[in-house]
PDB file of C-alpha atoms and ligand atoms in Angstrom:
ATOM      1  CA  UNK X   1      -0.155  -0.177   0.480  1.00 84.00           C
ATOM      2  CA  UNK X   2       1.203   3.109  -0.806  1.00 97.00           C
ATOM      3  CA  UNK X   3       0.726   5.855   2.246  1.00 98.00           C
ATOM      4  CA  UNK X   4       1.884   9.629   2.115  1.00 98.00           C
ATOM      5  CA  UNK X   5       1.754  10.611   6.053  1.00 98.00           C
ATOM      6  CA  UNK X   6       1.355  13.887   7.319  1.00 98.00           C
ATOM      7  CA  UNK X   7       1.476  15.944  10.258  1.00 98.00           C
ATOM      8  CA  UNK X   8      -0.644  18.663   9.672  1.00 98.00           C
ATOM      9  CA  UNK X   9      -3.166  19.283   6.272  1.00 98.00           C
ATOM     10  CA  UNK X  10      -6.252  21.397   5.700  1.00 98.00           C
ATOM     11  CA  UNK X  11      -8.162  18.172   4.925  1.00 98.00           C
ATOM     12  CA  UNK X  12      -7.041  14.955   3.351  1.00 98.00           C
ATOM     13  CA  UNK X  13      -9.211  14.904   0.807  1.00 98.00           C
ATOM     14  CA  UNK X  14      -7.748  18.156  -0.720  1.00 98.00           C
ATOM     15  CA  UNK X  15      -4.285  16.600  -0.260  1.00 98.00           C
ATOM     16  CA  UNK X  16      -5.870  13.606  -2.862  1.00 98.00           C
ATOM     17  CA  UNK X  17      -7.746  15.900  -4.971  1.00 98.00           C
ATOM     18  CA  UNK X  18      -4.379  17.875  -5.464  1.00 98.00           C
ATOM     19  CA  UNK X  19      -2.793  14.328  -6.640  1.00 98.00           C
ATOM     20  CA  UNK X  20      -5.108  13.998  -8.899  1.00 98.00           C
ATOM     21  CA  UNK X  21      -5.155  17.391 -10.198  1.00 97.00           C
ATOM     22  CA  UNK X  22      -1.846  16.667 -10.860  1.00 98.00           C
ATOM     23  CA  UNK X  23      -2.372  13.278 -12.524  1.00 98.00           C
ATOM     24  CA  UNK X  24      -1.397  11.092  -9.738  1.00 98.00           C
ATOM     25  CA  UNK X  25      -4.225   9.254  -9.089  1.00 98.00           C
ATOM     26  CA  UNK X  26      -2.605   6.695  -6.331  1.00 96.00           C
ATOM     27  CA  UNK X  27      -3.477   4.034  -5.742  1.00 97.00           C
ATOM     28  CA  UNK X  28      -2.528   6.045  -2.658  1.00 98.00           C
ATOM     29  CA  UNK X  29      -4.018   6.317   0.784  1.00 98.00           C
ATOM     30  CA  UNK X  30      -3.177   9.629   2.796  1.00 98.00           C
ATOM     31  CA  UNK X  31      -3.080   9.883   6.348  1.00 98.00           C
ATOM     32  CA  UNK X  32      -2.692  13.028   8.550  1.00 98.00           C
ATOM     33  CA  UNK X  33      -2.378  13.281  12.369  1.00 98.00           C
ATOM     34  CA  UNK X  34      -4.636  16.583  12.295  1.00 98.00           C
ATOM     35  CA  UNK X  35      -6.481  18.601   9.937  1.00 98.00           C
ATOM     36  CA  UNK X  36      -7.273  22.177  10.223  1.00 98.00           C
ATOM     37  CA  UNK X  37     -10.563  22.160   7.568  1.00 98.00           C
ATOM     38  CA  UNK X  38     -11.486  18.778   7.950  1.00 98.00           C
ATOM     39  CA  UNK X  39     -14.536  18.429   6.372  1.00 97.00           C
ATOM     40  CA  UNK X  40     -18.068  16.307   6.687  1.00 95.00           C
ATOM     41  CA  UNK X  41     -21.156  15.141   4.861  1.00 92.00           C
ATOM     42  CA  UNK X  42     -23.364  18.080   3.764  1.00 87.00           C
ATOM     43  CA  UNK X  43     -21.153  20.871   4.260  1.00 88.00           C
ATOM     44  CA  UNK X  44     -19.968  20.105   7.975  1.00 91.00           C
ATOM     45  CA  UNK X  45     -16.848  20.737   9.334  1.00 94.00           C
ATOM     46  CA  UNK X  46     -15.132  17.389  10.885  1.00 96.00           C
ATOM     47  CA  UNK X  47     -13.149  18.800  13.991  1.00 95.00           C
ATOM     48  CA  UNK X  48      -9.574  17.233  13.611  1.00 97.00           C
ATOM     49  CA  UNK X  49      -7.074  17.179  16.658  1.00 97.00           C
ATOM     50  CA  UNK X  50      -4.307  15.196  17.111  1.00 97.00           C
ATOM     51  CA  UNK X  51      -5.298  11.180  18.607  1.00 96.00           C
ATOM     52  CA  UNK X  52      -7.759  10.577  16.063  1.00 97.00           C
ATOM     53  CA  UNK X  53      -7.433   8.663  12.506  1.00 98.00           C
ATOM     54  CA  UNK X  54      -7.829  11.389   9.456  1.00 98.00           C
ATOM     55  CA  UNK X  55      -7.424   9.463   6.337  1.00 98.00           C
ATOM     56  CA  UNK X  56      -8.030   9.783   2.280  1.00 98.00           C
ATOM     57  CA  UNK X  57      -8.084   7.045  -0.488  1.00 98.00           C
ATOM     58  CA  UNK X  58      -7.841   8.167  -3.942  1.00 98.00           C
ATOM     59  CA  UNK X  59      -7.940   5.586  -7.029  1.00 98.00           C
ATOM     60  CA  UNK X  60      -8.786   5.408 -10.608  1.00 97.00           C
ATOM     61  CA  UNK X  61     -12.140   4.141 -11.761  1.00 97.00           C
ATOM     62  CA  UNK X  62     -13.393   3.155 -14.835  1.00 95.00           C
ATOM     63  CA  UNK X  63     -17.309   2.802 -13.625  1.00 95.00           C
ATOM     64  CA  UNK X  64     -20.207   5.186 -15.269  1.00 93.00           C
ATOM     65  CA  UNK X  65     -20.385   8.202 -12.743  1.00 90.00           C
ATOM     66  CA  UNK X  66     -24.165   6.609 -11.485  1.00 89.00           C
ATOM     67  CA  UNK X  67     -22.671   3.594 -10.016  1.00 92.00           C
ATOM     68  CA  UNK X  68     -19.465   5.532  -8.162  1.00 94.00           C
ATOM     69  CA  UNK X  69     -21.123   6.253  -5.084  1.00 93.00           C
ATOM     70  CA  UNK X  70     -21.641   2.479  -4.309  1.00 95.00           C
ATOM     71  CA  UNK X  71     -17.943   2.878  -3.201  1.00 96.00           C
ATOM     72  CA  UNK X  72     -18.943   4.939  -0.426  1.00 95.00           C
ATOM     73  CA  UNK X  73     -20.673   1.363   1.085  1.00 96.00           C
ATOM     74  CA  UNK X  74     -17.822  -0.925   0.071  1.00 97.00           C
ATOM     75  CA  UNK X  75     -15.527   1.630   2.457  1.00 98.00           C
ATOM     76  CA  UNK X  76     -18.107   1.741   5.070  1.00 97.00           C
ATOM     77  CA  UNK X  77     -18.282  -1.838   5.517  1.00 98.00           C
ATOM     78  CA  UNK X  78     -14.609  -1.595   5.683  1.00 98.00           C
ATOM     79  CA  UNK X  79     -14.166   0.826   8.709  1.00 98.00           C
ATOM     80  CA  UNK X  80     -17.125  -1.110  10.481  1.00 98.00           C
ATOM     81  CA  UNK X  81     -15.346  -4.631  10.247  1.00 98.00           C
ATOM     82  CA  UNK X  82     -11.674  -2.641  11.458  1.00 97.00           C
ATOM     83  CA  UNK X  83     -13.563  -1.441  14.218  1.00 96.00           C
ATOM     84  CA  UNK X  84     -15.131  -4.847  15.001  1.00 96.00           C
ATOM     85  CA  UNK X  85     -11.236  -6.427  14.467  1.00 94.00           C
ATOM     86  CA  UNK X  86      -9.537  -3.758  17.160  1.00 92.00           C
ATOM     87  CA  UNK X  87     -13.214  -4.185  19.321  1.00 92.00           C
ATOM     88  CA  UNK X  88     -14.518  -7.368  18.764  1.00 93.00           C
ATOM     89  CA  UNK X  89     -17.064  -6.929  21.986  1.00 93.00           C
ATOM     90  CA  UNK X  90     -18.092  -3.689  20.277  1.00 93.00           C
ATOM     91  CA  UNK X  91     -21.764  -3.418  20.023  1.00 96.00           C
ATOM     92  CA  UNK X  92     -20.962  -1.626  16.019  1.00 97.00           C
ATOM     93  CA  UNK X  93     -23.280  -0.975  13.312  1.00 97.00           C
ATOM     94  CA  UNK X  94     -24.027   1.032  10.368  1.00 97.00           C
ATOM     95  CA  UNK X  95     -25.889   3.981   9.872  1.00 95.00           C
ATOM     96  CA  UNK X  96     -27.314   4.735   6.562  1.00 94.00           C
ATOM     97  CA  UNK X  97     -25.685   5.566   4.386  1.00 93.00           C
ATOM     98  CA  UNK X  98     -21.918   5.031   5.563  1.00 94.00           C
ATOM     99  CA  UNK X  99     -21.852   5.962   9.415  1.00 96.00           C
ATOM    100  CA  UNK X 100     -20.201   3.744  12.162  1.00 98.00           C
ATOM    101  CA  UNK X 101     -22.563   3.763  14.975  1.00 97.00           C
ATOM    102  CA  UNK X 102     -20.531   2.465  18.255  1.00 97.00           C
ATOM    103  CA  UNK X 103     -23.626   1.860  20.972  1.00 95.00           C
ATOM    104  CA  UNK X 104     -25.677   4.014  18.949  1.00 94.00           C
ATOM    105  CA  UNK X 105     -22.786   7.173  19.185  1.00 96.00           C
ATOM    106  CA  UNK X 106     -21.152   7.766  15.672  1.00 97.00           C
ATOM    107  CA  UNK X 107     -17.473   6.725  15.954  1.00 98.00           C
ATOM    108  CA  UNK X 108     -16.333   7.208  11.853  1.00 98.00           C
ATOM    109  CA  UNK X 109     -17.805   9.015   9.172  1.00 97.00           C
ATOM    110  CA  UNK X 110     -17.250   9.048   5.492  1.00 97.00           C
ATOM    111  CA  UNK X 111     -16.854  11.482   2.563  1.00 97.00           C
ATOM    112  CA  UNK X 112     -17.035  10.290  -0.826  1.00 97.00           C
ATOM    113  CA  UNK X 113     -15.722  12.611  -3.399  1.00 97.00           C
ATOM    114  CA  UNK X 114     -15.144  12.201  -7.387  1.00 97.00           C
ATOM    115  CA  UNK X 115     -13.845  13.973 -10.340  1.00 96.00           C
ATOM    116  CA  UNK X 116     -12.004  13.873 -13.706  1.00 96.00           C
ATOM    117  CA  UNK X 117      -8.768  15.340 -14.519  1.00 96.00           C
ATOM    118  CA  UNK X 118      -6.541  14.107 -17.292  1.00 96.00           C
ATOM    119  CA  UNK X 119      -9.609  12.527 -19.346  1.00 96.00           C
ATOM    120  CA  UNK X 120      -9.301  10.029 -15.743  1.00 97.00           C
ATOM    121  CA  UNK X 121     -11.835   9.607 -13.449  1.00 97.00           C
ATOM    122  CA  UNK X 122     -10.853   9.062  -9.558  1.00 97.00           C
ATOM    123  CA  UNK X 123     -12.684   8.743  -6.362  1.00 98.00           C
ATOM    124  CA  UNK X 124     -11.486  10.193  -3.054  1.00 98.00           C
ATOM    125  CA  UNK X 125     -13.026   8.167   0.267  1.00 98.00           C
ATOM    126  CA  UNK X 126     -11.919  10.074   2.827  1.00 98.00           C
ATOM    127  CA  UNK X 127     -12.538   8.850   6.743  1.00 98.00           C
ATOM    128  CA  UNK X 128     -12.457   9.799   9.552  1.00 98.00           C
ATOM    129  CA  UNK X 129     -12.857   7.810  12.910  1.00 98.00           C
ATOM    130  CA  UNK X 130     -12.679   8.667  16.456  1.00 97.00           C
ATOM    131  CA  UNK X 131      -9.844   6.817  18.598  1.00 96.00           C
ATOM    132  CA  UNK X 132      -9.090   8.950  21.476  1.00 94.00           C
ATOM    133  CA  UNK X 133     -11.297  12.052  21.508  1.00 95.00           C
ATOM    134  CA  UNK X 134     -15.312  13.471  19.779  1.00 95.00           C
ATOM    135  CA  UNK X 135     -16.928  16.791  19.738  1.00 94.00           C
ATOM    136  CA  UNK X 136     -19.481  16.806  21.906  1.00 93.00           C
ATOM    137  CA  UNK X 137     -21.913  19.535  20.444  1.00 87.00           C
ATOM    138  CA  UNK X 138     -22.939  17.704  17.090  1.00 89.00           C
ATOM    139  CA  UNK X 139     -26.337  16.694  15.192  1.00 83.00           C
ATOM    140  CA  UNK X 140     -25.938  13.008  16.062  1.00 89.00           C
ATOM    141  CA  UNK X 141     -24.251  11.705  19.429  1.00 93.00           C
ATOM    142  CA  UNK X 142     -20.690  10.954  18.862  1.00 96.00           C
ATOM    143  CA  UNK X 143     -18.060   8.796  20.734  1.00 97.00           C
ATOM    144  CA  UNK X 144     -14.765   7.255  20.296  1.00 96.00           C
ATOM    145  CA  UNK X 145     -13.323   4.145  20.692  1.00 94.00           C
ATOM    146  CA  UNK X 146     -11.477   5.380  23.928  1.00 92.00           C
ATOM    147  CA  UNK X 147     -14.708   5.807  25.666  1.00 92.00           C
ATOM    148  CA  UNK X 148     -15.701   2.041  25.314  1.00 93.00           C
ATOM    149  CA  UNK X 149     -12.232   0.357  25.581  1.00 86.00           C
ATOM    150  CA  UNK X 150     -10.138   0.638  29.129  1.00 73.00           C
ATOM    151  CA  UNK X 151      -6.362   0.180  27.451  1.00 69.00           C
ATOM    152  CA  UNK X 152      -4.652   0.647  24.427  1.00 67.00           C
ATOM    153  CA  UNK X 153      -4.446  -2.898  23.935  1.00 68.00           C
ATOM    154  CA  UNK X 154      -1.876  -3.835  20.671  1.00 67.00           C
ATOM    155  CA  UNK X 155      -2.000  -0.110  19.632  1.00 69.00           C
ATOM    156  CA  UNK X 156      -5.570  -0.347  18.750  1.00 74.00           C
ATOM    157  CA  UNK X 157      -5.730   3.498  19.655  1.00 87.00           C
ATOM    158  CA  UNK X 158      -3.310   4.003  17.270  1.00 93.00           C
ATOM    159  CA  UNK X 159      -4.472   6.031  14.117  1.00 96.00           C
ATOM    160  CA  UNK X 160      -1.219   4.191  12.291  1.00 96.00           C
ATOM    161  CA  UNK X 161      -2.668   0.674  13.629  1.00 94.00           C
ATOM    162  CA  UNK X 162      -6.171   1.384  12.761  1.00 95.00           C
ATOM    163  CA  UNK X 163      -5.392   2.859   9.375  1.00 97.00           C
ATOM    164  CA  UNK X 164      -3.488  -0.736   8.685  1.00 97.00           C
ATOM    165  CA  UNK X 165      -6.321  -2.739   9.307  1.00 96.00           C
ATOM    166  CA  UNK X 166      -9.005  -0.058   7.868  1.00 98.00           C
ATOM    167  CA  UNK X 167      -6.527  -0.168   4.741  1.00 98.00           C
ATOM    168  CA  UNK X 168      -6.657  -4.284   4.072  1.00 98.00           C
ATOM    169  CA  UNK X 169     -10.380  -4.506   5.059  1.00 98.00           C
ATOM    170  CA  UNK X 170     -11.053  -2.143   1.939  1.00 98.00           C
ATOM    171  CA  UNK X 171      -8.781  -3.766   0.097  1.00 98.00           C
ATOM    172  CA  UNK X 172     -10.929  -6.981  -0.011  1.00 98.00           C
ATOM    173  CA  UNK X 173     -14.051  -5.429  -0.034  1.00 98.00           C
ATOM    174  CA  UNK X 174     -12.582  -2.949  -3.546  1.00 98.00           C
ATOM    175  CA  UNK X 175     -11.678  -6.096  -5.048  1.00 97.00           C
ATOM    176  CA  UNK X 176     -15.301  -7.785  -4.621  1.00 98.00           C
ATOM    177  CA  UNK X 177     -17.259  -5.123  -5.832  1.00 97.00           C
ATOM    178  CA  UNK X 178     -14.994  -4.352  -9.050  1.00 96.00           C
ATOM    179  CA  UNK X 179     -15.163  -8.544  -9.222  1.00 97.00           C
ATOM    180  CA  UNK X 180     -18.430  -9.384  -8.553  1.00 97.00           C
ATOM    181  CA  UNK X 181     -21.075  -5.842  -8.357  1.00 96.00           C
ATOM    182  CA  UNK X 182     -22.500  -4.326  -5.815  1.00 96.00           C
ATOM    183  CA  UNK X 183     -24.844  -7.170  -4.816  1.00 96.00           C
ATOM    184  CA  UNK X 184     -22.455  -8.758  -2.491  1.00 97.00           C
ATOM    185  CA  UNK X 185     -22.253  -5.116  -1.283  1.00 97.00           C
ATOM    186  CA  UNK X 186     -25.090  -4.530  -0.632  1.00 96.00           C
ATOM    187  CA  UNK X 187     -26.121  -7.752   1.245  1.00 95.00           C
ATOM    188  CA  UNK X 188     -22.938  -7.147   3.795  1.00 97.00           C
ATOM    189  CA  UNK X 189     -24.068  -3.893   4.430  1.00 96.00           C
ATOM    190  CA  UNK X 190     -27.821  -4.568   5.106  1.00 95.00           C
ATOM    191  CA  UNK X 191     -26.230  -7.414   7.411  1.00 95.00           C
ATOM    192  CA  UNK X 192     -24.346  -4.383   9.530  1.00 96.00           C
ATOM    193  CA  UNK X 193     -26.888  -1.698   9.207  1.00 95.00           C
ATOM    194  CA  UNK X 194     -28.279  -0.896  12.908  1.00 93.00           C
ATOM    195  CA  UNK X 195     -31.542  -0.105  11.838  1.00 85.00           C
ATOM    196  CA  UNK X 196     -32.683  -2.470   8.740  1.00 91.00           C
ATOM    197  CA  UNK X 197     -35.830  -3.215   9.693  1.00 91.00           C
ATOM    198  CA  UNK X 198     -36.391  -0.549  12.458  1.00 93.00           C
ATOM    199  CA  UNK X 199     -37.905   2.674  13.021  1.00 95.00           C
ATOM    200  CA  UNK X 200     -36.210   5.895  11.746  1.00 95.00           C
ATOM    201  CA  UNK X 201     -37.075   9.884  11.191  1.00 95.00           C
ATOM    202  CA  UNK X 202     -35.142  11.480   8.043  1.00 95.00           C
ATOM    203  CA  UNK X 203     -34.341  14.715   8.058  1.00 93.00           C
ATOM    204  CA  UNK X 204     -33.961  16.544   4.678  1.00 92.00           C
ATOM    205  CA  UNK X 205     -32.794  20.183   4.500  1.00 87.00           C
ATOM    206  CA  UNK X 206     -37.124  21.277   3.663  1.00 90.00           C
ATOM    207  CA  UNK X 207     -38.854  18.147   5.320  1.00 93.00           C
ATOM    208  CA  UNK X 208     -38.542  15.390   8.009  1.00 94.00           C
ATOM    209  CA  UNK X 209     -40.673  12.191   8.544  1.00 95.00           C
ATOM    210  CA  UNK X 210     -41.017   9.205  10.041  1.00 96.00           C
ATOM    211  CA  UNK X 211     -41.435   5.578   8.988  1.00 96.00           C
ATOM    212  CA  UNK X 212     -39.618   2.108   8.572  1.00 96.00           C
ATOM    213  CA  UNK X 213     -36.156   1.622   7.390  1.00 96.00           C
ATOM    214  CA  UNK X 214     -36.609  -1.776   5.282  1.00 95.00           C
ATOM    215  CA  UNK X 215     -34.022  -2.100   2.735  1.00 94.00           C
ATOM    216  CA  UNK X 216     -31.576  -0.704   1.019  1.00 94.00           C
ATOM    217  CA  UNK X 217     -32.281  -0.581  -2.763  1.00 91.00           C
ATOM    218  CA  UNK X 218     -29.483  -1.541  -5.738  1.00 89.00           C
ATOM    219  CA  UNK X 219     -29.180   2.444  -6.397  1.00 90.00           C
ATOM    220  CA  UNK X 220     -28.120   2.935  -2.374  1.00 92.00           C
ATOM    221  CA  UNK X 221     -31.091   4.587  -1.511  1.00 94.00           C
ATOM    222  CA  UNK X 222     -32.579   3.828   1.872  1.00 95.00           C
ATOM    223  CA  UNK X 223     -36.371   2.248   1.409  1.00 96.00           C
ATOM    224  CA  UNK X 224     -38.892   3.873   3.987  1.00 96.00           C
ATOM    225  CA  UNK X 225     -41.906   2.351   4.289  1.00 97.00           C
ATOM    226  CA  UNK X 226     -44.610   5.031   5.680  1.00 96.00           C
ATOM    227  CA  UNK X 227     -47.447   4.643   7.911  1.00 94.00           C
ATOM    228  CA  UNK X 228     -50.134   5.044   4.976  1.00 95.00           C
ATOM    229  CA  UNK X 229     -48.209   1.675   3.168  1.00 94.00           C
ATOM    230  CA  UNK X 230     -46.240   4.157   0.633  1.00 96.00           C
ATOM    231  CA  UNK X 231     -41.973   3.271   0.194  1.00 96.00           C
ATOM    232  CA  UNK X 232     -39.988   6.315  -0.025  1.00 96.00           C
ATOM    233  CA  UNK X 233     -36.642   6.093  -1.562  1.00 95.00           C
ATOM    234  CA  UNK X 234     -34.131   8.477   0.274  1.00 94.00           C
ATOM    235  CA  UNK X 235     -31.148   9.720  -1.725  1.00 92.00           C
ATOM    236  CA  UNK X 236     -29.700  12.309   0.668  1.00 89.00           C
ATOM    237  CA  UNK X 237     -30.440  13.255   4.178  1.00 88.00           C
ATOM    238  CA  UNK X 238     -29.776  12.236   8.030  1.00 90.00           C
ATOM    239  CA  UNK X 239     -31.460   9.694   9.345  1.00 94.00           C
ATOM    240  CA  UNK X 240     -32.416   9.355  13.212  1.00 93.00           C
ATOM    241  CA  UNK X 241     -32.736   5.507  14.919  1.00 90.00           C
ATOM    242  CA  UNK X 242     -36.600   5.790  16.390  1.00 81.00           C
TER     243      UNK X 242
HETATM  244  C1  BTN Q 301     -18.860  12.822   7.993  1.00 60.87           C
HETATM  245  O1  BTN Q 301     -19.781  11.733   8.673  1.00 60.87           O
HETATM  246  O2  BTN Q 301     -19.762  13.735   8.118  1.00 60.87           O
HETATM  247  C2  BTN Q 301     -17.731  12.833   7.291  1.00 60.87           C
HETATM  248  C3  BTN Q 301     -16.923  12.513   8.161  1.00 60.87           C
HETATM  249  C4  BTN Q 301     -15.422  12.480   6.747  1.00 60.87           C
HETATM  250  C5  BTN Q 301     -14.282  12.818   7.615  1.00 60.87           C
HETATM  251  C6  BTN Q 301     -12.968  12.056   6.908  1.00 60.87           C
HETATM  252  S1  BTN Q 301     -11.804  12.792   8.155  1.00 60.87           S
HETATM  253  C7  BTN Q 301     -10.184  12.474   6.350  1.00 60.87           C
HETATM  254  C8  BTN Q 301     -10.862  13.186   5.631  1.00 60.87           C
HETATM  255  N1  BTN Q 301     -10.747  14.673   5.019  1.00 60.87           N
HETATM  256  C9  BTN Q 301     -12.026  15.111   5.458  1.00 60.87           C
HETATM  257  O3  BTN Q 301     -11.712  16.327   5.595  1.00 60.87           O
HETATM  258  N2  BTN Q 301     -12.789  14.503   5.854  1.00 60.87           N
HETATM  259  C10 BTN Q 301     -12.668  13.159   5.669  1.00 60.87           C
END
């Protein structure tokens, strides 16, 4: 695995984008000890002090643009499995689309960005994992691995060690996806999901509704059954359990 390690950067996703703009399409992982402008989904900040894992994978792709988002589910599985490997008794689960929860609170998030430069399409998968600290005032409650583990067993709380495990799992799921398509990913993702089937509240920029999450479709949308029996597909938005 090619790895670029930095002490401080604005955002590892931005570092990856700079490489792609200079015709370096990886595959490469970039990890920073801290980020000064870490970015989250939906234009949010990702507060990034030292001690947690901040990393981005950059790689070229020839998949049609409409399928690139499927890589976010590949990466979500990798993060989920890596965390489970580190803390096997942890109550982990994935919340749509790609957050890992531990004990019902968010421990890791993922920001996928795509682009095309020098006639080549590429993908950046940025992943943040709260290892030793987590923010307090977040729309969704957050936690860290340290809040659930007594000691740093075998370097479990070291960003470098966690990235090694995470990148290994990502490699496995990425090649399965590229060989066999989205269905095995969709299935594994549904098995790891915390709330399928289960009650959810979906918050969109201009509306909010409740229903029962019943499945994730082949297009990656969360399928929510409303009280009147109709199924609504959620392509973007924030999902809250219950
Ligand atoms: C989210 O859940 O909102 C996504 C968070 C993604 C954070 C990671 S940290 C590494 C990479 N660099 C960034 O600026 N963001 C992602």
